Amino acid sequence: MKKAAFIGVGNMGGALARAACRAVGPDQVVLFNRTPEKARALGLELGCEVVDSAADAAWAAEHLFLGVKPNGMPPLLEELGSQLRDRHRVGEDKVVVSMAAGLTIKDLRPHLAGAGYYVPIVRIMPNTCVAVGKGITALCAGEAAGEEHVRAVEELLSASGTVERIPEGLMDPFSAIAGCGPAFVYPYIEGLADGGVMAGLPRDRAVEYAARMVLGAAAMVLESGKHPGQLKDEVCSPGGSTIAGVAELERHGLRAAAIDAVLASWRRSGSLGK
């Protein structure tokens, strides 16, 4: 039995499948997608087995990573119930790994009733940066998931970046910052690059300089242990060019906009499973 099946290989499922292949090898990963061409293309790229149905994927692997939208999760779990039941009868229990925003473990549990046993459920919330091994993924587990199940999922995600265990009640706030956050940062990088182009830089250089600056600034926050405000002050000389730029960002409400973006995403995330 393979270690991981990825049922749904869109942007997130595909990124995690790549990470799992780096962690445990493509021979331990099986793929399925409702659009077969997408799974076949990824399977060819990674050297993974591709199967013809979600049931086949569930039959083939121990950990089932379900990369479907929240409204597709209940029917998928109900479809997989008989496979889980049959495998349980021969002593091969599965672990269901959900990455559906807004759906709690409690929400998922009733749809697995057809399995006939208390299926271990691990809930994860990754961001798209897992595709380059620089992501952060939050993880929590249901009562039926033991430490060995959680550790196994962490191993499968080990090549994706940081994996953080958090209480389930913090999943939506985490998602609003870490899951949605890259989409908040990309327009900022683009805007910085636009400013550089206006000042005379070639477009490709401006984008690279802006992206590398954000990467380095993030590393400073993580590695120095200093408050972001302190790091900002250390760059701003009295009467200098940096404080002039900071004043413009404040005039246009950068921090207020960031707060509002996180709160809007948090509220929306909480409603997705309703």
Tab-separated table of C-alpha atoms in Angstrom:
chain	number	residue	atom	x	y	z
A	1	MET	CA	0.000	0.000	0.000
A	2	LYS	CA	1.353	3.414	-0.972
A	3	LYS	CA	1.822	6.124	1.646
A	4	ALA	CA	-0.263	8.904	0.092
A	5	ALA	CA	-3.098	9.414	-2.374
A	6	PHE	CA	-3.943	12.884	-3.604
A	7	ILE	CA	-7.574	13.095	-4.641
A	8	GLY	CA	-7.822	16.435	-6.392
A	9	VAL	CA	-4.577	17.828	-7.798
A	10	GLY	CA	-5.386	21.467	-8.417
A	11	ASN	CA	-3.020	24.216	-7.293
A	12	MET	CA	-2.908	23.116	-3.662
A	13	GLY	CA	-3.287	19.366	-4.075
A	14	GLY	CA	-0.691	19.368	-6.826
A	15	ALA	CA	1.755	21.420	-4.746
A	16	LEU	CA	1.422	19.020	-1.817
A	17	ALA	CA	1.809	16.016	-4.115
A	18	ARG	CA	5.111	17.482	-5.310
A	19	ALA	CA	6.219	17.944	-1.705
A	20	ALA	CA	5.223	14.380	-0.807
A	21	CYS	CA	7.211	13.050	-3.754
A	22	ARG	CA	10.263	14.925	-2.515
A	23	ALA	CA	9.727	13.577	1.001
A	24	VAL	CA	8.955	9.891	0.399
A	25	GLY	CA	9.495	9.303	-3.328
A	26	PRO	CA	7.071	9.232	-6.267
A	27	ASP	CA	6.661	5.470	-5.976
A	28	GLN	CA	4.768	6.097	-2.710
A	29	VAL	CA	2.284	8.589	-4.206
A	30	VAL	CA	-0.851	8.021	-6.278
A	31	LEU	CA	-2.936	10.707	-7.997
A	32	PHE	CA	-6.540	11.181	-9.061
A	33	ASN	CA	-8.363	14.187	-10.453
A	34	ARG	CA	-11.856	14.638	-11.878
A	35	THR	CA	-10.172	16.098	-14.959
A	36	PRO	CA	-7.984	13.110	-15.910
A	37	GLU	CA	-5.635	15.132	-18.101
A	38	LYS	CA	-4.502	17.197	-15.129
A	39	ALA	CA	-3.637	14.114	-13.071
A	40	ARG	CA	-1.905	12.464	-16.031
A	41	ALA	CA	0.225	15.549	-16.700
A	42	LEU	CA	1.287	15.774	-13.060
A	43	GLY	CA	1.897	12.036	-12.871
A	44	LEU	CA	4.137	12.229	-15.919
A	45	GLU	CA	6.036	15.146	-14.411
A	46	LEU	CA	6.543	13.489	-11.027
A	47	GLY	CA	6.680	9.809	-11.963
A	48	CYS	CA	3.593	8.946	-9.891
A	49	GLU	CA	0.907	6.376	-10.538
A	50	VAL	CA	-2.379	7.853	-11.772
A	51	VAL	CA	-5.674	6.042	-11.170
A	52	ASP	CA	-9.111	6.317	-12.729
A	53	SER	CA	-11.307	7.037	-9.702
A	54	ALA	CA	-11.295	8.400	-6.170
A	55	ALA	CA	-12.199	4.904	-4.955
A	56	ASP	CA	-9.097	3.460	-6.655
A	57	ALA	CA	-6.932	6.113	-5.024
A	58	ALA	CA	-8.465	5.375	-1.611
A	59	TRP	CA	-7.854	1.668	-2.113
A	60	ALA	CA	-4.205	2.173	-3.034
A	61	ALA	CA	-2.858	4.376	-0.230
A	62	GLU	CA	-2.845	4.804	3.521
A	63	HIS	CA	-3.164	8.603	3.759
A	64	LEU	CA	-5.880	10.221	1.658
A	65	PHE	CA	-5.242	13.898	0.947
A	66	LEU	CA	-8.548	15.358	-0.201
A	67	GLY	CA	-7.957	18.435	-2.331
A	68	VAL	CA	-11.540	19.280	-3.249
A	69	LYS	CA	-13.594	22.391	-2.599
A	70	PRO	CA	-15.623	22.511	0.638
A	71	ASN	CA	-18.935	21.815	-1.119
A	72	GLY	CA	-17.413	18.752	-2.778
A	73	MET	CA	-16.164	17.216	0.444
A	74	PRO	CA	-19.376	15.607	1.800
A	75	PRO	CA	-20.209	13.643	-1.378
A	76	LEU	CA	-16.573	12.583	-1.760
A	77	LEU	CA	-16.402	11.250	1.810
A	78	GLU	CA	-19.666	9.401	1.338
A	79	GLU	CA	-18.352	7.902	-1.902
A	80	LEU	CA	-15.194	6.695	-0.149
A	81	GLY	CA	-17.012	5.155	2.815
A	82	SER	CA	-17.296	1.645	1.347
A	83	GLN	CA	-13.600	1.566	0.428
A	84	LEU	CA	-12.637	2.587	3.940
A	85	ARG	CA	-14.973	-0.044	5.382
A	86	ASP	CA	-13.570	-2.840	3.214
A	87	ARG	CA	-9.975	-1.945	4.025
A	88	HIS	CA	-10.796	-1.696	7.730
A	89	ARG	CA	-12.159	-5.237	7.670
A	90	VAL	CA	-8.777	-6.558	6.555
A	91	GLY	CA	-6.915	-4.481	9.119
A	92	GLU	CA	-5.817	-1.635	6.847
A	93	ASP	CA	-7.155	1.573	8.328
A	94	LYS	CA	-6.882	4.797	6.379
A	95	VAL	CA	-6.163	8.357	7.496
A	96	VAL	CA	-8.264	11.106	5.912
A	97	VAL	CA	-6.410	14.410	5.447
A	98	SER	CA	-8.698	17.350	4.681
A	99	MET	CA	-7.523	20.702	3.364
A	100	ALA	CA	-11.018	22.146	2.873
A	101	ALA	CA	-11.344	25.672	4.251
A	102	GLY	CA	-14.144	26.261	6.740
A	103	LEU	CA	-14.978	22.575	7.327
A	104	THR	CA	-14.179	21.348	10.826
A	105	ILE	CA	-13.402	17.777	11.775
A	106	LYS	CA	-16.840	17.684	13.398
A	107	ASP	CA	-18.371	18.736	10.059
A	108	LEU	CA	-16.570	15.934	8.229
A	109	ARG	CA	-17.236	13.133	10.708
A	110	PRO	CA	-20.926	12.356	9.822
A	111	HIS	CA	-20.060	11.880	6.139
A	112	LEU	CA	-17.683	9.046	7.041
A	113	ALA	CA	-20.343	6.998	8.810
A	114	GLY	CA	-20.357	4.516	5.931
A	115	ALA	CA	-16.833	3.459	6.838
A	116	GLY	CA	-18.212	1.683	9.905
A	117	TYR	CA	-15.388	2.793	12.201
A	118	TYR	CA	-13.982	5.953	13.730
A	119	VAL	CA	-11.759	7.083	10.872
A	120	PRO	CA	-8.670	9.104	11.879
A	121	ILE	CA	-9.018	12.616	10.451
A	122	VAL	CA	-6.194	15.127	10.166
A	123	ARG	CA	-7.060	18.625	9.034
A	124	ILE	CA	-4.424	20.759	7.359
A	125	MET	CA	-4.359	24.275	5.968
A	126	PRO	CA	-1.349	24.868	3.675
A	127	ASN	CA	-0.447	27.858	1.568
A	128	THR	CA	0.660	27.777	-2.049
A	129	CYS	CA	4.302	28.425	-1.126
A	130	VAL	CA	4.544	24.707	-0.331
A	131	ALA	CA	5.116	24.340	-4.075
A	132	VAL	CA	8.682	25.659	-3.641
A	133	GLY	CA	9.305	24.166	-0.209
A	134	LYS	CA	8.822	27.504	1.557
A	135	GLY	CA	5.240	27.083	2.713
A	136	ILE	CA	3.639	26.957	6.107
A	137	THR	CA	0.923	24.431	6.910
A	138	ALA	CA	-1.265	24.371	9.993
A	139	LEU	CA	-2.305	20.943	11.268
A	140	CYS	CA	-4.808	19.652	13.796
A	141	ALA	CA	-6.197	16.175	14.412
A	142	GLY	CA	-9.438	14.547	15.490
A	143	GLU	CA	-9.776	12.273	18.522
A	144	ALA	CA	-9.318	9.107	16.463
A	145	ALA	CA	-5.989	10.306	15.076
A	146	GLY	CA	-3.113	9.189	17.249
A	147	GLU	CA	0.377	10.618	17.485
A	148	GLU	CA	1.578	8.087	14.912
A	149	HIS	CA	-0.985	9.364	12.386
A	150	VAL	CA	0.001	12.985	12.933
A	151	ARG	CA	3.711	12.210	12.666
A	152	ALA	CA	3.146	10.309	9.430
A	153	VAL	CA	1.313	13.282	7.891
A	154	GLU	CA	4.075	15.609	9.078
A	155	GLU	CA	6.625	13.352	7.370
A	156	LEU	CA	4.690	13.466	4.112
A	157	LEU	CA	4.626	17.280	4.331
A	158	SER	CA	8.215	17.653	5.522
A	159	ALA	CA	9.514	18.863	2.146
A	160	SER	CA	6.791	21.513	1.857
A	161	GLY	CA	8.181	23.945	4.449
A	162	THR	CA	7.064	24.495	8.039
A	163	VAL	CA	4.286	22.366	9.560
A	164	GLU	CA	2.701	23.857	12.680
A	165	ARG	CA	0.308	22.052	15.018
A	166	ILE	CA	-2.399	24.429	16.219
A	167	PRO	CA	-5.807	24.132	17.934
A	168	GLU	CA	-8.597	23.722	15.408
A	169	GLY	CA	-10.252	26.912	16.613
A	170	LEU	CA	-7.307	28.880	15.203
A	171	MET	CA	-7.492	27.344	11.728
A	172	ASP	CA	-9.553	30.150	10.183
A	173	PRO	CA	-7.371	32.991	11.556
A	174	PHE	CA	-4.278	31.075	10.435
A	175	SER	CA	-5.748	30.661	6.964
A	176	ALA	CA	-6.583	34.363	6.734
A	177	ILE	CA	-2.922	35.274	7.266
A	178	ALA	CA	-0.848	32.371	5.976
A	179	GLY	CA	-3.234	30.825	3.460
A	180	CYS	CA	-4.605	33.998	1.883
A	181	GLY	CA	-1.584	36.155	2.658
A	182	PRO	CA	0.527	35.336	-0.406
A	183	ALA	CA	-2.198	36.888	-2.559
A	184	PHE	CA	-1.895	40.055	-0.451
A	185	VAL	CA	1.880	40.151	-0.865
A	186	TYR	CA	2.064	39.562	-4.624
A	187	PRO	CA	0.269	42.811	-5.572
A	188	TYR	CA	2.554	44.627	-3.110
A	189	ILE	CA	5.625	43.180	-4.841
A	190	GLU	CA	4.108	44.131	-8.199
A	191	GLY	CA	3.468	47.660	-6.944
A	192	LEU	CA	7.045	48.030	-5.713
A	193	ALA	CA	8.273	46.810	-9.082
A	194	ASP	CA	5.994	49.288	-10.868
A	195	GLY	CA	7.554	52.054	-8.822
A	196	GLY	CA	11.002	50.816	-9.760
A	197	VAL	CA	10.055	50.820	-13.444
A	198	MET	CA	8.761	54.365	-13.114
A	199	ALA	CA	12.112	55.286	-11.586
A	200	GLY	CA	13.960	53.730	-14.539
A	201	LEU	CA	14.652	50.093	-13.684
A	202	PRO	CA	14.056	47.347	-16.272
A	203	ARG	CA	10.881	45.370	-15.428
A	204	ASP	CA	12.562	42.017	-14.807
A	205	ARG	CA	15.173	43.555	-12.510
A	206	ALA	CA	12.564	45.567	-10.613
A	207	VAL	CA	10.473	42.447	-9.948
A	208	GLU	CA	13.522	40.488	-8.782
A	209	TYR	CA	14.726	43.272	-6.492
A	210	ALA	CA	11.291	43.684	-4.934
A	211	ALA	CA	10.815	39.933	-4.412
A	212	ARG	CA	14.281	39.443	-2.926
A	213	MET	CA	13.760	42.409	-0.633
A	214	VAL	CA	10.505	40.905	0.705
A	215	LEU	CA	12.226	37.542	1.149
A	216	GLY	CA	15.072	39.151	3.085
A	217	ALA	CA	12.791	41.310	5.211
A	218	ALA	CA	10.754	38.239	6.170
A	219	ALA	CA	13.958	36.421	7.137
A	220	MET	CA	14.966	39.382	9.313
A	221	VAL	CA	11.684	39.162	11.230
A	222	LEU	CA	12.024	35.407	11.733
A	223	GLU	CA	15.725	35.232	12.490
A	224	SER	CA	16.375	38.426	14.456
A	225	GLY	CA	13.470	38.012	16.874
A	226	LYS	CA	12.909	41.760	16.706
A	227	HIS	CA	9.488	43.382	16.422
A	228	PRO	CA	8.684	44.474	12.852
A	229	GLY	CA	8.263	48.034	14.104
A	230	GLN	CA	11.793	48.028	15.530
A	231	LEU	CA	13.230	46.688	12.288
A	232	LYS	CA	11.384	49.409	10.382
A	233	ASP	CA	12.800	52.090	12.684
A	234	GLU	CA	16.324	50.738	12.161
A	235	VAL	CA	16.056	51.422	8.428
A	236	CYS	CA	14.618	54.925	8.795
A	237	SER	CA	17.248	57.654	9.174
A	238	PRO	CA	16.037	61.078	10.414
A	239	GLY	CA	14.884	63.129	7.451
A	240	GLY	CA	15.886	60.350	5.059
A	241	SER	CA	14.376	58.754	1.980
A	242	THR	CA	13.037	55.670	3.805
A	243	ILE	CA	10.909	57.563	6.326
A	244	ALA	CA	9.523	59.614	3.440
A	245	GLY	CA	8.395	56.388	1.764
A	246	VAL	CA	6.985	55.013	5.028
A	247	ALA	CA	4.973	58.208	5.467
A	248	GLU	CA	3.424	57.681	2.023
A	249	LEU	CA	2.463	54.111	2.922
A	250	GLU	CA	0.837	55.372	6.128
A	251	ARG	CA	-0.943	58.151	4.258
A	252	HIS	CA	-2.522	55.518	1.995
A	253	GLY	CA	-3.449	53.250	4.884
A	254	LEU	CA	-1.181	50.259	4.262
A	255	ARG	CA	-1.506	48.750	7.733
A	256	ALA	CA	-5.245	49.412	7.986
A	257	ALA	CA	-5.735	47.792	4.572
A	258	ALA	CA	-3.722	44.739	5.687
A	259	ILE	CA	-5.808	44.381	8.852
A	260	ASP	CA	-9.041	44.697	6.873
A	261	ALA	CA	-7.858	42.131	4.311
A	262	VAL	CA	-7.078	39.549	6.999
A	263	LEU	CA	-10.393	40.123	8.763
A	264	ALA	CA	-12.364	39.896	5.504
A	265	SER	CA	-10.650	36.605	4.639
A	266	TRP	CA	-11.195	35.291	8.179
A	267	ARG	CA	-14.930	36.042	8.043
A	268	ARG	CA	-15.251	34.488	4.609
A	269	SER	CA	-13.291	31.382	5.610
A	270	GLY	CA	-15.636	30.773	8.524
A	271	SER	CA	-18.656	30.857	6.212
A	272	LEU	CA	-17.345	28.464	3.536
A	273	GLY	CA	-18.426	25.328	5.342
A	274	LYS	CA	-21.863	26.644	6.223
